[in-house]
PDB file of C-alpha atoms in Angstrom:
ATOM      1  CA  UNK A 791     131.608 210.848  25.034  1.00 83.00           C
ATOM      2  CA  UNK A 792     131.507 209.966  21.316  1.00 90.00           C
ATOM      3  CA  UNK A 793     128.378 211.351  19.131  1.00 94.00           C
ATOM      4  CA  UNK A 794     127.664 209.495  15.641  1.00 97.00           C
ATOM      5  CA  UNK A 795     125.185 211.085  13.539  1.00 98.00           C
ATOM      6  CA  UNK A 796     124.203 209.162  10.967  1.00 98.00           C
ATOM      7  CA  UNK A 797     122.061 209.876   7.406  1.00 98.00           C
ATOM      8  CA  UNK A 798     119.460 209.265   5.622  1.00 98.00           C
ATOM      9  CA  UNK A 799     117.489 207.481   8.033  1.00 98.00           C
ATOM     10  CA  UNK A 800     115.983 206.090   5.043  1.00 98.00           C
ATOM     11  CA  UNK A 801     117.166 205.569   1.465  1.00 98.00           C
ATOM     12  CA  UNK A 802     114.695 204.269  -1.170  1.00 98.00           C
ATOM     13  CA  UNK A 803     117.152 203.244  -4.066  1.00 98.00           C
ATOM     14  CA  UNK A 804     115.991 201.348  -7.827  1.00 98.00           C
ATOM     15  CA  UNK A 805     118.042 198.075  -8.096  1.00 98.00           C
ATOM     16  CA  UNK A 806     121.503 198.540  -9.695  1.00 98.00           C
ATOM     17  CA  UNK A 807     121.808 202.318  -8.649  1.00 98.00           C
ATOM     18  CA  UNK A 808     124.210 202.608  -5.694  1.00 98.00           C
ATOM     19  CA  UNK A 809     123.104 203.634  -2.617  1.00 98.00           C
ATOM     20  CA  UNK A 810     125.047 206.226  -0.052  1.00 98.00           C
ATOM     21  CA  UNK A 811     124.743 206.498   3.597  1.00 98.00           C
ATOM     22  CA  UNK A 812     126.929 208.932   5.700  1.00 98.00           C
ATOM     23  CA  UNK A 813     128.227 209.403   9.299  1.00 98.00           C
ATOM     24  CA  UNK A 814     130.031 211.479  11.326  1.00 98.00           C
ATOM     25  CA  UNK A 815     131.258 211.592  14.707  1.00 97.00           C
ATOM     26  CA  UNK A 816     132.876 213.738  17.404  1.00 95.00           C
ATOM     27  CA  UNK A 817     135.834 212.339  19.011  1.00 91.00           C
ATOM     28  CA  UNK A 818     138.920 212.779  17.271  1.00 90.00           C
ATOM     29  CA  UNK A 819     140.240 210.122  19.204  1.00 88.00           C
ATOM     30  CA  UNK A 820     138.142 207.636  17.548  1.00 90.00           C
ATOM     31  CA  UNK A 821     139.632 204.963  15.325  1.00 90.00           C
ATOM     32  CA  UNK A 822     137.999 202.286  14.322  1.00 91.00           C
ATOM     33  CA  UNK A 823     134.788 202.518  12.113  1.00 94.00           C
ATOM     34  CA  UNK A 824     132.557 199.374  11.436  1.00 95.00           C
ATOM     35  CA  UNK A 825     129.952 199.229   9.523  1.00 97.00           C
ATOM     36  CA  UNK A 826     126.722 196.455  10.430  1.00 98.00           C
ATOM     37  CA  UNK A 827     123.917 195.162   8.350  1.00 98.00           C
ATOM     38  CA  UNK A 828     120.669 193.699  10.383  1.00 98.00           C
ATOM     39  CA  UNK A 829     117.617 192.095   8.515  1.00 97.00           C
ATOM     40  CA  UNK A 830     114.975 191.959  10.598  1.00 95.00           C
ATOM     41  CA  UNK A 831     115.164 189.642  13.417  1.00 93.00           C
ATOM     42  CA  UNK A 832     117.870 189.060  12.890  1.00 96.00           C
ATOM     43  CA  UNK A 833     121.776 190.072  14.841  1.00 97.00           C
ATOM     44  CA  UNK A 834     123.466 192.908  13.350  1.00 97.00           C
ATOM     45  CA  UNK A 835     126.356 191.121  10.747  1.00 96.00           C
ATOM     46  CA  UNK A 836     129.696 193.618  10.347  1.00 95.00           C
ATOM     47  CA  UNK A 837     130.017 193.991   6.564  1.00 97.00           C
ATOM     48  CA  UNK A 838     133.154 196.032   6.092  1.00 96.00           C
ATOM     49  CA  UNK A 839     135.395 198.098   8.727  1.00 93.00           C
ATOM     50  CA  UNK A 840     137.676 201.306   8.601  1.00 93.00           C
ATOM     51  CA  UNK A 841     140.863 202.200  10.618  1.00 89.00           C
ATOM     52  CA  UNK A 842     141.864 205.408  11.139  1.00 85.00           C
ATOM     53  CA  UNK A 843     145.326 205.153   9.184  1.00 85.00           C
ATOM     54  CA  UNK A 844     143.324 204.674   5.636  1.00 84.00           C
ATOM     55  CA  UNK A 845     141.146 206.060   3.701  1.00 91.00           C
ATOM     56  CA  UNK A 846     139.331 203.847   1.561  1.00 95.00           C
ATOM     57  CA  UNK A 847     138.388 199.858   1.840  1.00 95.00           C
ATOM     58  CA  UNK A 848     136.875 197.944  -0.798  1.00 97.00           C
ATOM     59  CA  UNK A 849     135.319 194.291  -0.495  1.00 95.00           C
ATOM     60  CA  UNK A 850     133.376 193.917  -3.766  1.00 96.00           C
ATOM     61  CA  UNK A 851     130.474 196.260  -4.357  1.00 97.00           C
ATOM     62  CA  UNK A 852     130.952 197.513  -0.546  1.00 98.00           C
ATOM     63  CA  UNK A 853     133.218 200.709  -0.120  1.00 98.00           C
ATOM     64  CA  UNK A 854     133.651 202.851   3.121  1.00 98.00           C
ATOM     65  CA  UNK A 855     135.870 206.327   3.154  1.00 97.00           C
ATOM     66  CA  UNK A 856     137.249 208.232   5.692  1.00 96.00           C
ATOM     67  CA  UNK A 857     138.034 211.446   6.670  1.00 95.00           C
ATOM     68  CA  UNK A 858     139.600 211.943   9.453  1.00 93.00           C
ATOM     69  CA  UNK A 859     140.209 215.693   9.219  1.00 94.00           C
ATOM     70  CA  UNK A 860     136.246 216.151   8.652  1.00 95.00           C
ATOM     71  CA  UNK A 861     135.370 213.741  11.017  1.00 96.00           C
ATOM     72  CA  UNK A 862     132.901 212.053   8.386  1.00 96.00           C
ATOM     73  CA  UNK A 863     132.592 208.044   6.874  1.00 97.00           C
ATOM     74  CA  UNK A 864     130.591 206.811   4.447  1.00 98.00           C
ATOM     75  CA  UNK A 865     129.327 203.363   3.250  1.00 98.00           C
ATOM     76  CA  UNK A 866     128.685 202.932  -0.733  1.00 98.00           C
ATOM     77  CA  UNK A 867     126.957 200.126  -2.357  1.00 98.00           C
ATOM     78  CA  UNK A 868     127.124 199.884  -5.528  1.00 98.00           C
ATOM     79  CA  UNK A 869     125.147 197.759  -8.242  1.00 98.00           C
ATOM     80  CA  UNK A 870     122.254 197.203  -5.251  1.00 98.00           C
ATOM     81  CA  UNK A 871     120.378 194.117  -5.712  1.00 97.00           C
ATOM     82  CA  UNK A 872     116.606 193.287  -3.495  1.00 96.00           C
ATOM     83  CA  UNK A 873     119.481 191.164  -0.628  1.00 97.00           C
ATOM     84  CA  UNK A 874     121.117 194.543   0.054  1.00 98.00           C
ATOM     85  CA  UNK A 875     117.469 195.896   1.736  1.00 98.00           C
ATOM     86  CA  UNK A 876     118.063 195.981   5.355  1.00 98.00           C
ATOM     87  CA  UNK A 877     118.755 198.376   8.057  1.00 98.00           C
ATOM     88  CA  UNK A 878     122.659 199.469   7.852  1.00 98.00           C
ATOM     89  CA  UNK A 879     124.275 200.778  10.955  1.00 98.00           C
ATOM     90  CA  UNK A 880     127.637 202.730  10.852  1.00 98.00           C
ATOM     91  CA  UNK A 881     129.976 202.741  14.606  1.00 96.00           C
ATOM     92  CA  UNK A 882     132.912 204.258  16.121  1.00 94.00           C
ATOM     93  CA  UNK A 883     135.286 203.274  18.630  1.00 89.00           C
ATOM     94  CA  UNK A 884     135.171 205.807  21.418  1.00 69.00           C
ATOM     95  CA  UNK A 885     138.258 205.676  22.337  1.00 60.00           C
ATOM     96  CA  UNK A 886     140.425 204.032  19.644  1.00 55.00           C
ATOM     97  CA  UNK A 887     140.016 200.417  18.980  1.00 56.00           C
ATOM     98  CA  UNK A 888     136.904 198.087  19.149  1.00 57.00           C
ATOM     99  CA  UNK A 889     138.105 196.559  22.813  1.00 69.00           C
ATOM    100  CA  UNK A 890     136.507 199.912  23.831  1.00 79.00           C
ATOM    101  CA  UNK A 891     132.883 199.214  22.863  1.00 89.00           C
ATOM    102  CA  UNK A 892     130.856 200.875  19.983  1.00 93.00           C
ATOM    103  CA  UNK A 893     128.886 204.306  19.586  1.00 94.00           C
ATOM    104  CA  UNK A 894     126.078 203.503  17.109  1.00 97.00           C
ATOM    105  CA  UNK A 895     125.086 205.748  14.818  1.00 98.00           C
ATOM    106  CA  UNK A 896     120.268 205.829  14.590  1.00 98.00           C
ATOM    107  CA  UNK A 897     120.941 203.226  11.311  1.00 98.00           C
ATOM    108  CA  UNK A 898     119.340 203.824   7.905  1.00 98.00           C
ATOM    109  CA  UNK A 899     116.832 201.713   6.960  1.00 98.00           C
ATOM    110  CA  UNK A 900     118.032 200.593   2.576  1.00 98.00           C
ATOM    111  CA  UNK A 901     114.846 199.873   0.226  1.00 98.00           C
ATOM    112  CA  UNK A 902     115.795 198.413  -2.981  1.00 97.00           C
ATOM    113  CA  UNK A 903     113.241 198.817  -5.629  1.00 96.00           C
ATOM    114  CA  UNK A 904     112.809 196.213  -8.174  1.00 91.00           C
TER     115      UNK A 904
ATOM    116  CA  UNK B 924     134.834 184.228  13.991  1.00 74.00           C
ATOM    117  CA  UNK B 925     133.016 182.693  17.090  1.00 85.00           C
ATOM    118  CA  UNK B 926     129.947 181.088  17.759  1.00 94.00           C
ATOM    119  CA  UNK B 927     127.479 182.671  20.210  1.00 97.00           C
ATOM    120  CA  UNK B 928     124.621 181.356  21.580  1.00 98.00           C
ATOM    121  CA  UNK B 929     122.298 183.591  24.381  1.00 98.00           C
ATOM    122  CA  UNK B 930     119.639 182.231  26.033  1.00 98.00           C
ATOM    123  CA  UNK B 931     116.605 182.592  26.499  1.00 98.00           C
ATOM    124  CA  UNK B 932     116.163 183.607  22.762  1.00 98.00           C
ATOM    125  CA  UNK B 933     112.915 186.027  24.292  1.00 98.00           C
ATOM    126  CA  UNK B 934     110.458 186.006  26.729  1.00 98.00           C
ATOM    127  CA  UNK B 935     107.973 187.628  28.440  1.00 98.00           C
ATOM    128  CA  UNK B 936     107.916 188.515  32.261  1.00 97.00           C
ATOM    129  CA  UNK B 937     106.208 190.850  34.827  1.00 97.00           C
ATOM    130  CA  UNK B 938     107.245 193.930  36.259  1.00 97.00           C
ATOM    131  CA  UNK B 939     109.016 193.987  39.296  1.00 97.00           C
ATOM    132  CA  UNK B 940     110.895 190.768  38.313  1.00 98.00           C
ATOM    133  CA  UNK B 941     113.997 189.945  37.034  1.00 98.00           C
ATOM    134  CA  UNK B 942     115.339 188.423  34.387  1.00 98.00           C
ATOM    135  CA  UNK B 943     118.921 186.539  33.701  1.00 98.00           C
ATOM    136  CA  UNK B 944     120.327 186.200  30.411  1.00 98.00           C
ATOM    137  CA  UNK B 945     123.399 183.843  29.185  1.00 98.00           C
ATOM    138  CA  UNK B 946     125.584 184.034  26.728  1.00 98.00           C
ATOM    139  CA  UNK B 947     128.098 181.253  25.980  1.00 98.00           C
ATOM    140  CA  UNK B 948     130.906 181.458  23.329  1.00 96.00           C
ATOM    141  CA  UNK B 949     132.430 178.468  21.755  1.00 95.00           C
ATOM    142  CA  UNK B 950     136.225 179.671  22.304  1.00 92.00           C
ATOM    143  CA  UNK B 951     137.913 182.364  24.733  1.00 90.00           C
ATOM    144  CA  UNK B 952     137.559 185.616  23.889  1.00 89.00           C
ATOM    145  CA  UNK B 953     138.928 188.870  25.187  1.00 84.00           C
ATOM    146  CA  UNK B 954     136.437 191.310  25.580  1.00 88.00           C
ATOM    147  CA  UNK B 955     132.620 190.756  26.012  1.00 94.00           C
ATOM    148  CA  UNK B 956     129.838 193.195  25.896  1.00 96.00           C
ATOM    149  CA  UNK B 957     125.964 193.894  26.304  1.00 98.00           C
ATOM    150  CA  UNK B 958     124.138 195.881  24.222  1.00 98.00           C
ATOM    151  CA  UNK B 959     120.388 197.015  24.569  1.00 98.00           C
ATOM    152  CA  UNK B 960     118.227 197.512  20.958  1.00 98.00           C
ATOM    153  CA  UNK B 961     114.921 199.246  21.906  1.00 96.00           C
ATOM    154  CA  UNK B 962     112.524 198.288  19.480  1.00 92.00           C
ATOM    155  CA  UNK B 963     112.900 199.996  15.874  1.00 92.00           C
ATOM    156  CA  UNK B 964     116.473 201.846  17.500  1.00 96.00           C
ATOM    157  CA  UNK B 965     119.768 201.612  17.263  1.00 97.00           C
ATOM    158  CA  UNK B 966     122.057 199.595  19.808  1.00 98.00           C
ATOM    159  CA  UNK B 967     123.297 201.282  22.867  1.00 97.00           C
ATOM    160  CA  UNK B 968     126.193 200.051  24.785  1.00 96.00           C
ATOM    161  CA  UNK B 969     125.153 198.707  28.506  1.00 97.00           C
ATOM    162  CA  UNK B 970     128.221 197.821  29.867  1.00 96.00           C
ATOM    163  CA  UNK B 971     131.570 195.651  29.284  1.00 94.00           C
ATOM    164  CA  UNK B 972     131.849 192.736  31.219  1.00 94.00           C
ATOM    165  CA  UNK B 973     135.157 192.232  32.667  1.00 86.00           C
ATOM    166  CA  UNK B 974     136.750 188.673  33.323  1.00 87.00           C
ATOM    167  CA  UNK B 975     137.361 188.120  37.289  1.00 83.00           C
ATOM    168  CA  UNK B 976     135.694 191.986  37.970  1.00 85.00           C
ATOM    169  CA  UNK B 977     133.128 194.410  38.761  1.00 89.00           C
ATOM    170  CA  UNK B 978     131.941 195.472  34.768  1.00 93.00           C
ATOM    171  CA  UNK B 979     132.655 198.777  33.414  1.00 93.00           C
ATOM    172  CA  UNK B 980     129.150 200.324  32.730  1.00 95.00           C
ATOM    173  CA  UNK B 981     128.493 203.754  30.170  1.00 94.00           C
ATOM    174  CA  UNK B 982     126.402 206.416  31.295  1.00 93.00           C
ATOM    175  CA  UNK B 983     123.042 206.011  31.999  1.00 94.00           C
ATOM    176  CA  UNK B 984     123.438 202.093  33.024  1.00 96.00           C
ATOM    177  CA  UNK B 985     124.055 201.263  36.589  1.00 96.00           C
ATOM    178  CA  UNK B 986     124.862 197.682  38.387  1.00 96.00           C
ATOM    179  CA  UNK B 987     121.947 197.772  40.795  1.00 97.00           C
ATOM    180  CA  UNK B 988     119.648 197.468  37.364  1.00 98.00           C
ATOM    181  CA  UNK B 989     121.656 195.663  35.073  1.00 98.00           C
ATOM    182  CA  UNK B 990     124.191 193.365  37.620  1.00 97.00           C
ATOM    183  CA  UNK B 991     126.661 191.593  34.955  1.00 97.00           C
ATOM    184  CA  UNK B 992     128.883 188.498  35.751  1.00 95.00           C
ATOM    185  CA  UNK B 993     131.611 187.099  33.647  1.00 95.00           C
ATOM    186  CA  UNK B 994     133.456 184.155  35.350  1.00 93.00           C
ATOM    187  CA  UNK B 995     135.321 183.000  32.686  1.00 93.00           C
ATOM    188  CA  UNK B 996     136.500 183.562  28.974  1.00 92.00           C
ATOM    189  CA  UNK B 997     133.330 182.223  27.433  1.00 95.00           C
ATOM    190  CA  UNK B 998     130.711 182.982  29.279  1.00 96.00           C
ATOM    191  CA  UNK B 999     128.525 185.997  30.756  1.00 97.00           C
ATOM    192  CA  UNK B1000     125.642 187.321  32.121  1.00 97.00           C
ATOM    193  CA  UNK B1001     123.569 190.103  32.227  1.00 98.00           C
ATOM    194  CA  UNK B1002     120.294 190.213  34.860  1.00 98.00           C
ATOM    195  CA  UNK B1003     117.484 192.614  34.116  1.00 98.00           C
ATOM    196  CA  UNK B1004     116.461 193.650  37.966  1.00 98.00           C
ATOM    197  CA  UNK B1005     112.928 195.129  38.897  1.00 98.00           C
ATOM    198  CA  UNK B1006     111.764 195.537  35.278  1.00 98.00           C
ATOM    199  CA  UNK B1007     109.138 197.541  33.601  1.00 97.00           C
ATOM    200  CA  UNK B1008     107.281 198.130  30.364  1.00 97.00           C
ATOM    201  CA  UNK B1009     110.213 200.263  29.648  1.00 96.00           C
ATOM    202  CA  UNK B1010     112.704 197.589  29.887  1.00 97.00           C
ATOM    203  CA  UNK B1011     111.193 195.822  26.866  1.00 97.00           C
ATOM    204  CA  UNK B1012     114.309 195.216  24.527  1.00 98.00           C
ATOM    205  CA  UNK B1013     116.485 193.251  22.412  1.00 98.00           C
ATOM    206  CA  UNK B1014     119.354 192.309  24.623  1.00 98.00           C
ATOM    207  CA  UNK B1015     122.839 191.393  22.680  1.00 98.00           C
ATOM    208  CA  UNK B1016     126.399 190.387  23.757  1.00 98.00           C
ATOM    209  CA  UNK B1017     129.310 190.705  21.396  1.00 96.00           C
ATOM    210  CA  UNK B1018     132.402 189.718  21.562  1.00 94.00           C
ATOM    211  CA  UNK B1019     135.910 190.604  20.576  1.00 87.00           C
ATOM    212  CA  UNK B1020     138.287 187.977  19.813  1.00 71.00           C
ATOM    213  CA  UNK B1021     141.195 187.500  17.876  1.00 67.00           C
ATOM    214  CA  UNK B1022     143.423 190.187  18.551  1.00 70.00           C
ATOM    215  CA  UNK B1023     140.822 191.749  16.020  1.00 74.00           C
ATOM    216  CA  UNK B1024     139.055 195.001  16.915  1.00 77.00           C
ATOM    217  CA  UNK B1025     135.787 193.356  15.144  1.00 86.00           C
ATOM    218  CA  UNK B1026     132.981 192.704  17.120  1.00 90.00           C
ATOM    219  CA  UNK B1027     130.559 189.439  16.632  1.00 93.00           C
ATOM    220  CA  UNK B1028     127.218 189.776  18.058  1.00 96.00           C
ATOM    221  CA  UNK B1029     124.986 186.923  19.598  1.00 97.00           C
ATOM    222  CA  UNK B1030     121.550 186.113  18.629  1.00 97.00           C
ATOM    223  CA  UNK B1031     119.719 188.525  20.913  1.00 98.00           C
ATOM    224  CA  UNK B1032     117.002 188.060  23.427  1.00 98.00           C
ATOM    225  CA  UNK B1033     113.747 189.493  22.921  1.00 98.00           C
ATOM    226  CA  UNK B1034     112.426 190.929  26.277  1.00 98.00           C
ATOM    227  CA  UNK B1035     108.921 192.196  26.090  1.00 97.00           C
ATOM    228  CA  UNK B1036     107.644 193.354  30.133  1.00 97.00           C
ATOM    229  CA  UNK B1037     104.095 193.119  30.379  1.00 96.00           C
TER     230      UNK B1037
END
C-alpha cells in the first residue's frame, strides 16, 4: 500500500520567514495530494490540494509543488504569522482520487516565533 | 462543503464494552469514512463505509472490532467492540461530496478506555 513520509516533524520558524515542510510517497499511482491543518482539539481543516496533472497551486501565502517523477510534495508558507502554528499534515490518495481514502503522512508540528 | 456532526463528542468507558459512534451529515454525500487519531499521531484510515454494504476495511482493521453501518447517504456508524486501554482515540468520519475528491472531516470523538 501507499507510504508517506513526511518532514520535519517539527519546524520552529520567526514570524514572517516562510516555513517548508516536505513529503513523499510510494505509489506512483497516487494522485491526489491534500494538505490539512489541525489546532489542537480541534478536526483537521484541508488548506490547499494537488492533482497529479500540475505542478504548482497557489492560494495566497499557501503554495504546494509536485513532482511526480521524484515522488516528492511540499507545502510553503510564506510571510508566517502566530495563526499559522499548528500541526500540518500532508496525504495521498492511494489509489488515484480522494473517493479512495487518505495515507497520512506523521504531520509536522509549525511554531511561529514572535 | 457539508456540515458534520458525530456524537458523542468523547467519553469514557470500560474495557470489554463497546462503544457506538454517529455521524450525521446535513446533505448526501458519496463516500464516507472513519479515521482513528491516536493521541499526539497522525490519522489512520479504519475503513470506508459503503451505502447498502458490508464496509471496505484497510489492513490491520477488521469488522468483528470495528462493525460499521451506513444505511443511508447521510448517516453512519462506527462501534468500538470489546475495548481496551489501547483503543483510546480520536475517532473521525469524513466525507466526500461534491463530485470533489476533497475530504471534510467531522468533529471527532474523544475515546479514552479506562
Amino acid at each position: 500500500g501507499e507510504n508517506v513520509e513526511q518532514h520535519p516533524s517539527t519546524l520552529s520558524v520567526q514570524e514572517g520567514d516562510s516555513a517548508v515542510i516536505k513529503c513523499t510517497y510510494s505509489d506512483s499511482a497516487s494522485n491526489y495530494f491534500p494538505w490539512y491543518k489541525q489546532e489542537l482539539g480541534k478536526r483537521p481543516q484541508l488548506i490547499i490540494d494537488i492533482r497529479s496533472n500540475v505542478g504548482e497551486k497557489k492560494d495566497q501565502r499557501i503554495a504546494v509543488t509536485l513532482n511526480k517523477t521524484a515522488k516528492h510534495f511540499s507545502l510553503h508558507i510564506t510571510e508566517t504569522q502566530p495563526e499559522d502554528s499548528a500541526v500540518y499534515f500532508c496525504a495521498a490518495s492511494p489509489t488515484g482520487g480522494g473517493a479512495d481514502g487518505l495515507t497520512f503522512g506523521k504531520g509536522t508540528h509549525l511554531i511561529i516565533q514572535p | 462543503s457539508a456540515v458534520i456532526s458525530q456524537k458523542p463528542s468523547r467519553d469514557i468507558c470500560q474495557r470489554g464494552t463497546s462503544l457506538t459512534i454517529q455521524c450525521q451529515v446535513d446533505s448526501q454525500v458519496t463516500m464516507m469514512f472513519w479515521y482513528r487519531q491516536q493521541p499526539g499521531q497522525s490519522l489512520t484510515l479504519i475503513a470506508t463505509a459503503n451505502q447498502g454494504s458490508e464496509a471496505t476495511y484497510e489492513s490491520g482493521f477488521v469488522i468483528d472490532k470495528f462493525p460499521i453501518s451506513r444505511p443511508n447517504l447521510t448517516f453512519s456508524t462506527l462501534t468500538v467492540s470489546n475495548m481496551s486501554p489501547e483503543d483510546s482515540s480520536i475517532y473521525l468520519c469524513s466525507v466526500l461530496s461534491g463530485g470533489t475528491d476533497t475530504q471534510y472531516f467531522g468533529p471527532g470523538t474523544r475515546l479514552t478506555v479506562l
